[in-house]
PDB file of C-alpha atoms in Angstrom:
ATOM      1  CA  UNK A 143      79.481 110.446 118.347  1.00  0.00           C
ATOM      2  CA  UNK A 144      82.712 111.804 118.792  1.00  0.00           C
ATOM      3  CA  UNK A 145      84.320 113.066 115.598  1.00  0.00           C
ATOM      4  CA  UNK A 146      88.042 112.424 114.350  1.00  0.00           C
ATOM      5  CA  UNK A 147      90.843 114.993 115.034  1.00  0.00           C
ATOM      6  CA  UNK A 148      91.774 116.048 111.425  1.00  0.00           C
ATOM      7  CA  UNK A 149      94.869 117.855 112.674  1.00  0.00           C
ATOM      8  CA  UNK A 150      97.376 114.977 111.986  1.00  0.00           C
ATOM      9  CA  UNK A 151      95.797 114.548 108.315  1.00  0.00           C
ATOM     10  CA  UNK A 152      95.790 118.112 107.940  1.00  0.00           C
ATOM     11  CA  UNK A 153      99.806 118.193 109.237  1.00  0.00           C
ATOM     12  CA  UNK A 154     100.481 115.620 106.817  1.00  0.00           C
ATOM     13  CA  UNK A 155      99.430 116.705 103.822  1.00  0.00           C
ATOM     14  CA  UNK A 156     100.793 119.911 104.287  1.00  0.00           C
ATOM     15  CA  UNK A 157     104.351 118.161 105.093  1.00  0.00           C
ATOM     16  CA  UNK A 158     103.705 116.382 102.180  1.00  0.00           C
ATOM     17  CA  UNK A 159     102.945 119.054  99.818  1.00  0.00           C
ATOM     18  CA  UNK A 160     106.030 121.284 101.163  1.00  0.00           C
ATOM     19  CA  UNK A 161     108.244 118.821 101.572  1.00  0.00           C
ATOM     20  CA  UNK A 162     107.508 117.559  97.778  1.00  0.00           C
ATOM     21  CA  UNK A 163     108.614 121.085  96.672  1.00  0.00           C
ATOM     22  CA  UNK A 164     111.563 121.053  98.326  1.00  0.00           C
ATOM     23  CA  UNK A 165     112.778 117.629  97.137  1.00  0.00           C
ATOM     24  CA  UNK A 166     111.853 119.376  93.660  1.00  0.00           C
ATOM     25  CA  UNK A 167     113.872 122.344  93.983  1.00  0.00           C
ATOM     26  CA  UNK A 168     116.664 120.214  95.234  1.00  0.00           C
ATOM     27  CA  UNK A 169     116.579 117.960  92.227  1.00  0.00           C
ATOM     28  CA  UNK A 170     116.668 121.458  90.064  1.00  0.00           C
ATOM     29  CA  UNK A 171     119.487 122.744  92.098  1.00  0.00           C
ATOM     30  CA  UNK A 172     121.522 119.249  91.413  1.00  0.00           C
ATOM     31  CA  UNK A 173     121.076 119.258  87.864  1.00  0.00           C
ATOM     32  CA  UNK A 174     121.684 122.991  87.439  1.00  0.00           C
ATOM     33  CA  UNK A 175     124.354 123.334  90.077  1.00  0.00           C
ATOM     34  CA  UNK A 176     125.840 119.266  89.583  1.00  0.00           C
ATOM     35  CA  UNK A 177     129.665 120.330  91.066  1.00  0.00           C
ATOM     36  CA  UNK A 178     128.446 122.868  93.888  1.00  0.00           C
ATOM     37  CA  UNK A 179     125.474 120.549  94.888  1.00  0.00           C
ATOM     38  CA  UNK A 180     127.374 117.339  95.858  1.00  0.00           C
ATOM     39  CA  UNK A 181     129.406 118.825  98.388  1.00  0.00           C
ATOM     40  CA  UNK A 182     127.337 121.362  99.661  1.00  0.00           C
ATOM     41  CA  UNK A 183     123.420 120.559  98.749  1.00  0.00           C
ATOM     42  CA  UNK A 184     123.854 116.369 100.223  1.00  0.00           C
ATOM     43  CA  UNK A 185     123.589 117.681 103.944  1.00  0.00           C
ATOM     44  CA  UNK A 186     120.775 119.495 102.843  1.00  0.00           C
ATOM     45  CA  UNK A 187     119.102 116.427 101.424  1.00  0.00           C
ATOM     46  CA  UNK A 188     119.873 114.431 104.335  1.00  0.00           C
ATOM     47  CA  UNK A 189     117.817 116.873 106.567  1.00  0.00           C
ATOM     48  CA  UNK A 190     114.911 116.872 103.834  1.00  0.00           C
ATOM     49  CA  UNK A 191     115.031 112.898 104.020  1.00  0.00           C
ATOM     50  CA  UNK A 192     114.739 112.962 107.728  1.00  0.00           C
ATOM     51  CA  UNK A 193     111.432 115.674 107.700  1.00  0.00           C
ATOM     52  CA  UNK A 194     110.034 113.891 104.316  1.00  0.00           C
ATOM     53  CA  UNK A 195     110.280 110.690 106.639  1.00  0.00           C
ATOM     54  CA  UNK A 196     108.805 112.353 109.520  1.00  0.00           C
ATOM     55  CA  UNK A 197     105.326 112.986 107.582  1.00  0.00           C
ATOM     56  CA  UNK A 198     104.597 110.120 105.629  1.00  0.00           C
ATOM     57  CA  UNK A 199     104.764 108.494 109.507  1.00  0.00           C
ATOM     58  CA  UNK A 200     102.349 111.229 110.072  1.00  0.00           C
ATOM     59  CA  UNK A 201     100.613 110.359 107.070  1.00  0.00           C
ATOM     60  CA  UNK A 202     100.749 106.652 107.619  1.00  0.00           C
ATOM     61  CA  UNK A 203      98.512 106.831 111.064  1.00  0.00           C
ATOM     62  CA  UNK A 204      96.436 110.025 110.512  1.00  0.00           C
ATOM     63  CA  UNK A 205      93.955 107.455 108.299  1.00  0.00           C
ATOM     64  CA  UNK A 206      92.831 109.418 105.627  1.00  0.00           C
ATOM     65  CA  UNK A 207      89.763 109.379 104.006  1.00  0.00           C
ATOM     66  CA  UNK A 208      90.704 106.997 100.982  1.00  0.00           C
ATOM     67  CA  UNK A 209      93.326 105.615 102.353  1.00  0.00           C
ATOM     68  CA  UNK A 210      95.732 105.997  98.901  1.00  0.00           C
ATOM     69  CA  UNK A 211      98.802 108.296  99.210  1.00  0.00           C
ATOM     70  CA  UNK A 212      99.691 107.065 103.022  1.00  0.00           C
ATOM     71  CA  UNK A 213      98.940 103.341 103.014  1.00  0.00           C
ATOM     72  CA  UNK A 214     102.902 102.218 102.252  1.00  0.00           C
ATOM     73  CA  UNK A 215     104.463 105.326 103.947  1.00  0.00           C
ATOM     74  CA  UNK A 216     105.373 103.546 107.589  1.00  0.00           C
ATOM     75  CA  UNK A 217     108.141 101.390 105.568  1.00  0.00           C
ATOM     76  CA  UNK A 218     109.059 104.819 103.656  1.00  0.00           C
ATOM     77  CA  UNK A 219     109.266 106.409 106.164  1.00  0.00           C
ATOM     78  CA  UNK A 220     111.730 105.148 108.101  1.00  0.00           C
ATOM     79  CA  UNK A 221     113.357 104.299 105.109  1.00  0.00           C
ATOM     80  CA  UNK A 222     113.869 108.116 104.651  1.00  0.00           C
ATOM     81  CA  UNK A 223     114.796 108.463 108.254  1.00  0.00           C
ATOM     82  CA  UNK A 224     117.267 106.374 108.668  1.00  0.00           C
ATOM     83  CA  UNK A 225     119.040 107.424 104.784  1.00  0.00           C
ATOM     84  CA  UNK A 226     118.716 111.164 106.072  1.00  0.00           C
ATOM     85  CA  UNK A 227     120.736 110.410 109.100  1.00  0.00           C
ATOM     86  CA  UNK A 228     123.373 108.530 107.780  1.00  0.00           C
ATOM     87  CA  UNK A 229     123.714 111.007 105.200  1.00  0.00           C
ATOM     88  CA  UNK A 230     123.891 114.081 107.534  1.00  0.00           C
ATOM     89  CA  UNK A 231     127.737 113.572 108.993  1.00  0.00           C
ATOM     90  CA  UNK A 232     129.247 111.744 106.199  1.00  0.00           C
ATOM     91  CA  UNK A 233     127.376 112.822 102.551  1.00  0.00           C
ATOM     92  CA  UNK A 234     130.894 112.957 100.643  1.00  0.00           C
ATOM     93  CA  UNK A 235     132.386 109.698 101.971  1.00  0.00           C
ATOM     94  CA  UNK A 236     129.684 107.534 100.637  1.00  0.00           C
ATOM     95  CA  UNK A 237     127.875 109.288  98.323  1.00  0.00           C
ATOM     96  CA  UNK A 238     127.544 106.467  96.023  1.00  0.00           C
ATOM     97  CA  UNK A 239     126.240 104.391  98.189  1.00  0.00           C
ATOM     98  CA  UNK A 240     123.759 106.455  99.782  1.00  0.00           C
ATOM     99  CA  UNK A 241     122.402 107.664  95.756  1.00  0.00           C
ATOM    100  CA  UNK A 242     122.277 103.860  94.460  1.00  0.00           C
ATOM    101  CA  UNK A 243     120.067 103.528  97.882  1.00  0.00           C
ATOM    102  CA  UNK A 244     118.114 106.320  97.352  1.00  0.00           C
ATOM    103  CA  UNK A 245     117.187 104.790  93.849  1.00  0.00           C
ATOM    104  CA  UNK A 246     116.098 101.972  95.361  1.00  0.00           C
ATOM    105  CA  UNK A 247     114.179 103.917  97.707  1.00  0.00           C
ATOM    106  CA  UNK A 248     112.755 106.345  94.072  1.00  0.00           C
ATOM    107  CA  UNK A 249     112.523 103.064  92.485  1.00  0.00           C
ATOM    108  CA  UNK A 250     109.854 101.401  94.985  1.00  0.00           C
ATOM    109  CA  UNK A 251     107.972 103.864  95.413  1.00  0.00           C
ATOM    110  CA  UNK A 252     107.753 104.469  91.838  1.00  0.00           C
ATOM    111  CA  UNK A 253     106.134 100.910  91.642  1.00  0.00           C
ATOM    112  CA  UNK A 254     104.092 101.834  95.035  1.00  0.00           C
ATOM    113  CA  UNK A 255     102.665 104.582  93.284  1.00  0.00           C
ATOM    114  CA  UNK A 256     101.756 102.776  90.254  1.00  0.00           C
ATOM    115  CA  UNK A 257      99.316 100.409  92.398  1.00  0.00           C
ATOM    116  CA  UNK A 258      98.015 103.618  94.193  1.00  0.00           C
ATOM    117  CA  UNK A 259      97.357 104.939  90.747  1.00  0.00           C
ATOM    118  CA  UNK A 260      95.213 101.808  89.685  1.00  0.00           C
ATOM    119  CA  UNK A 261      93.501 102.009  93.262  1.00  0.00           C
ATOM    120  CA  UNK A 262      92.912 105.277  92.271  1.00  0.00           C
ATOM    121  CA  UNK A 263      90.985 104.717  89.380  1.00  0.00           C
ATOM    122  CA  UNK A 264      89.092 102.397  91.015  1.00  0.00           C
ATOM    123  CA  UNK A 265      87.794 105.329  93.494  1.00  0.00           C
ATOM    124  CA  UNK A 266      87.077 107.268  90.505  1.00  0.00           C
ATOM    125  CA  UNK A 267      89.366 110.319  90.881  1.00  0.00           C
ATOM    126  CA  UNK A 268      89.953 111.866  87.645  1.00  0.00           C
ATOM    127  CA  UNK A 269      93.980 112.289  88.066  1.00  0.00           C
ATOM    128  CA  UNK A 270      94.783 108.869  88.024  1.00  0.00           C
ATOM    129  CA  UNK A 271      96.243 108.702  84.543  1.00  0.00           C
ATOM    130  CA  UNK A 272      98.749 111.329  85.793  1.00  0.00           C
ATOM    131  CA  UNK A 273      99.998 109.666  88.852  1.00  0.00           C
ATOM    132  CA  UNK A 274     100.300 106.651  86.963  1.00  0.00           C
ATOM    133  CA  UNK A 275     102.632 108.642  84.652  1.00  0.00           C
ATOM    134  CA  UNK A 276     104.527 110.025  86.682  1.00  0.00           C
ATOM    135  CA  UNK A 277     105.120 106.794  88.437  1.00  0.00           C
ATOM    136  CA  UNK A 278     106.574 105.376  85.509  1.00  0.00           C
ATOM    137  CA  UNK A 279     108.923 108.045  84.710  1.00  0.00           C
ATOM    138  CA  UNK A 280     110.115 107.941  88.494  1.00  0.00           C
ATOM    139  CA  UNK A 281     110.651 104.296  88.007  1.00  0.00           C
ATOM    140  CA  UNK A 282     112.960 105.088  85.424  1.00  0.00           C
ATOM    141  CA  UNK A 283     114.962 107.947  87.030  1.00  0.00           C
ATOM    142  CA  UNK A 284     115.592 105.652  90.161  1.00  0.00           C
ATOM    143  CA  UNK A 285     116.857 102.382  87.812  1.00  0.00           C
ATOM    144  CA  UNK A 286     119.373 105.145  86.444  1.00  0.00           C
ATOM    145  CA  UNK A 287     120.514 106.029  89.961  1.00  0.00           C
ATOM    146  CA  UNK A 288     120.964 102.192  90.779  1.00  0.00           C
ATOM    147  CA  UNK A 289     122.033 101.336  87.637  1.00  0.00           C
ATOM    148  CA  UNK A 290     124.206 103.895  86.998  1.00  0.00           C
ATOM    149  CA  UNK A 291     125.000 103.092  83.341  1.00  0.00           C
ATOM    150  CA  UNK A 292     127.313 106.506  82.920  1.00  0.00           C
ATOM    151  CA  UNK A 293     130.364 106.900  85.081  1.00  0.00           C
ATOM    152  CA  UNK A 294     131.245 110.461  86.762  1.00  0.00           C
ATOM    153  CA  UNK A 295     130.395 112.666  89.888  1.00  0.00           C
ATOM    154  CA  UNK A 296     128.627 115.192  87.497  1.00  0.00           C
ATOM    155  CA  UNK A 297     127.005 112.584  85.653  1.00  0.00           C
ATOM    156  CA  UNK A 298     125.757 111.201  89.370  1.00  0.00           C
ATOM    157  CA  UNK A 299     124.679 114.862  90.361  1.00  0.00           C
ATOM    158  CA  UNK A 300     122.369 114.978  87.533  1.00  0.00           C
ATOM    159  CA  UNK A 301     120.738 111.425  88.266  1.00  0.00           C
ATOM    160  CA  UNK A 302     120.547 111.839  91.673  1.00  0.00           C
ATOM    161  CA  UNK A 303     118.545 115.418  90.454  1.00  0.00           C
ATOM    162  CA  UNK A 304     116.576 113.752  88.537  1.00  0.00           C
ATOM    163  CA  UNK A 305     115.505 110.933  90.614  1.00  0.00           C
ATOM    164  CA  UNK A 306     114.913 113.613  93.401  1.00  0.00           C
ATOM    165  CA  UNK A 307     112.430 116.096  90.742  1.00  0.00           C
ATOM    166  CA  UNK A 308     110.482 112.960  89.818  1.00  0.00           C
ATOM    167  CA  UNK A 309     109.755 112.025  93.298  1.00  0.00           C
ATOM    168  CA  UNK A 310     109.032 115.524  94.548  1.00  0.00           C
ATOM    169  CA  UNK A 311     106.449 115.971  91.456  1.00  0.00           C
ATOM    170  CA  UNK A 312     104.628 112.299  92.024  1.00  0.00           C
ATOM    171  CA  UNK A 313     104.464 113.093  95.592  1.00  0.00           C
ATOM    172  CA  UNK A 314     103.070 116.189  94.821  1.00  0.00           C
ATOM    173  CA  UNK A 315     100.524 115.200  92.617  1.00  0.00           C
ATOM    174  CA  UNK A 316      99.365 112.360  94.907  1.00  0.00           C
ATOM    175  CA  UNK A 317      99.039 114.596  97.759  1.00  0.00           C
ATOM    176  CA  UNK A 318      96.805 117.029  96.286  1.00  0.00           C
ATOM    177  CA  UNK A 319      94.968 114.662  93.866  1.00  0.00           C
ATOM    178  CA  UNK A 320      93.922 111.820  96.900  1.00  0.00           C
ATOM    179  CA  UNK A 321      93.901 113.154 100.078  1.00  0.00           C
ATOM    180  CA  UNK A 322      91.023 114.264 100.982  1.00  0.00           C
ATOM    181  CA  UNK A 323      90.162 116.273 104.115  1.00  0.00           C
ATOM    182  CA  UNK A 324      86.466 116.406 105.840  1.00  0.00           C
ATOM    183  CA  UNK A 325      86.096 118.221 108.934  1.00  0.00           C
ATOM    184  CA  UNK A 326      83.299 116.007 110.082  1.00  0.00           C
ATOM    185  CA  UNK A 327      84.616 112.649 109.625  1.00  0.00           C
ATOM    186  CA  UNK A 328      84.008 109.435 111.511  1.00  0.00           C
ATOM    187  CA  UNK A 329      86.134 107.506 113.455  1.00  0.00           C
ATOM    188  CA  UNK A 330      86.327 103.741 111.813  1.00  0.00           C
ATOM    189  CA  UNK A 331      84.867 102.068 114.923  1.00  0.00           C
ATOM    190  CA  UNK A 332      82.161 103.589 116.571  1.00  0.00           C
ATOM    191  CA  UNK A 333      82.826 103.559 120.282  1.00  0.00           C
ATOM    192  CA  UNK A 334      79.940 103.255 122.301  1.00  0.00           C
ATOM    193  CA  UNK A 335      79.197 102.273 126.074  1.00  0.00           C
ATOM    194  CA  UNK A 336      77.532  98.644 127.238  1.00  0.00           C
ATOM    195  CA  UNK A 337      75.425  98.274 130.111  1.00  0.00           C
ATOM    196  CA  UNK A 338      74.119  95.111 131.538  1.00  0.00           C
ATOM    197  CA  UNK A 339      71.468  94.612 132.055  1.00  0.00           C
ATOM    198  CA  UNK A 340      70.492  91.745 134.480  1.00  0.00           C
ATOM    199  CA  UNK A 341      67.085  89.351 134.470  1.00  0.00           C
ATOM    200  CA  UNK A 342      65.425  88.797 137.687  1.00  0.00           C
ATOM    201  CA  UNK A 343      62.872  86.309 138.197  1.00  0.00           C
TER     202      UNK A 343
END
């Protein structure tokens, strides 16, 4: 039986796990650095959307084992894609606009993760209870963004660098915590050859 490539799992995961640091160290950078990072860290972002996109379409067909932290990620995806390159030529014109979609964006997959969480526990993997935190708290950061209850460009740097560390972290912890690699795995329909074989009387 011919075994399944784990080379697009393996890409994924890795995307996943790099990209989620760099969406946290650009959260960081937004909250520590709120005037500098709106003008100068948003193309930045937009190229980070557009890679972060990129692999969770990798992630979405490379069928991993439990099928948890991918299963949502083809609507993500291009979700990120298309955010990232709208955001690449024109971040300072509509800034606004492209946060309070981004929240959206931190917002759903907040609530995403909070069913991956319960499917989770259902599987039996110990860190459920943490994803399912961290869930929550993303859901919150990404109502702030949309919401926007506090006027202010500063004010918007530090949401939008929030919204951005929560994600990064939940991705993180979903990417180490439920995808799991075997080098030996199965394809999901084994593939086999027919022959007829005719009856003669």
């Amino acid at each position: 039986m011919k075994m399944r490539s784990m080379t697009p799992m393996r890409v994924a995961k890795a995307g996943y796990i790099l990209m989620s640091a760099v969406f946290c160290v650009l959260g960081v950078l937004f909250i520590v650095r709120p005037d500098q990072s709106l003008k100068v860290m948003g193309q930045v972002l937009g190229l980070a959307m557009i890679a972060f996109g990129i692999f969770k379409l990798v992630g979405y067909f490379s069928r991993d084992l439990y099928r948890l932290a991918f299963q949502y990620d083809l609507e993500f995806g291009i979700l990120l894609i298309v955010l990232g390159i709208i955001a690449l030529p024109r971040w300072s014109d509509v800034v606004g606009v492209l946060a309070a979609a981004l929240g959206i964006s931190v917002l759903a997959d907040g609530l995403f993760k909070i069913r991956i969480a319960m499917d989770a526990r259902t599987f039996g993997i110990r860190d459920w209870w943490m994803i399912l935190v961290l869930a929550i708290v993303t859901c919150g950061a990404g109502a702030l963004l949309v919401l926007r209850p506090w006027q202010g460009a500063k004010l918007l740097a530090w949401l939008l660098g929030a919204s951005l560390l929560c994600e990064g972290v939940l991705n993180l912890c979903v990417a180490v915590s439920t995808v799991k690699i075997i080098d030996h795995q199965c394809p999901d329909v084994i593939e086999a050859d027919y022959t007829e074989i005719k009856e003669y009387e």
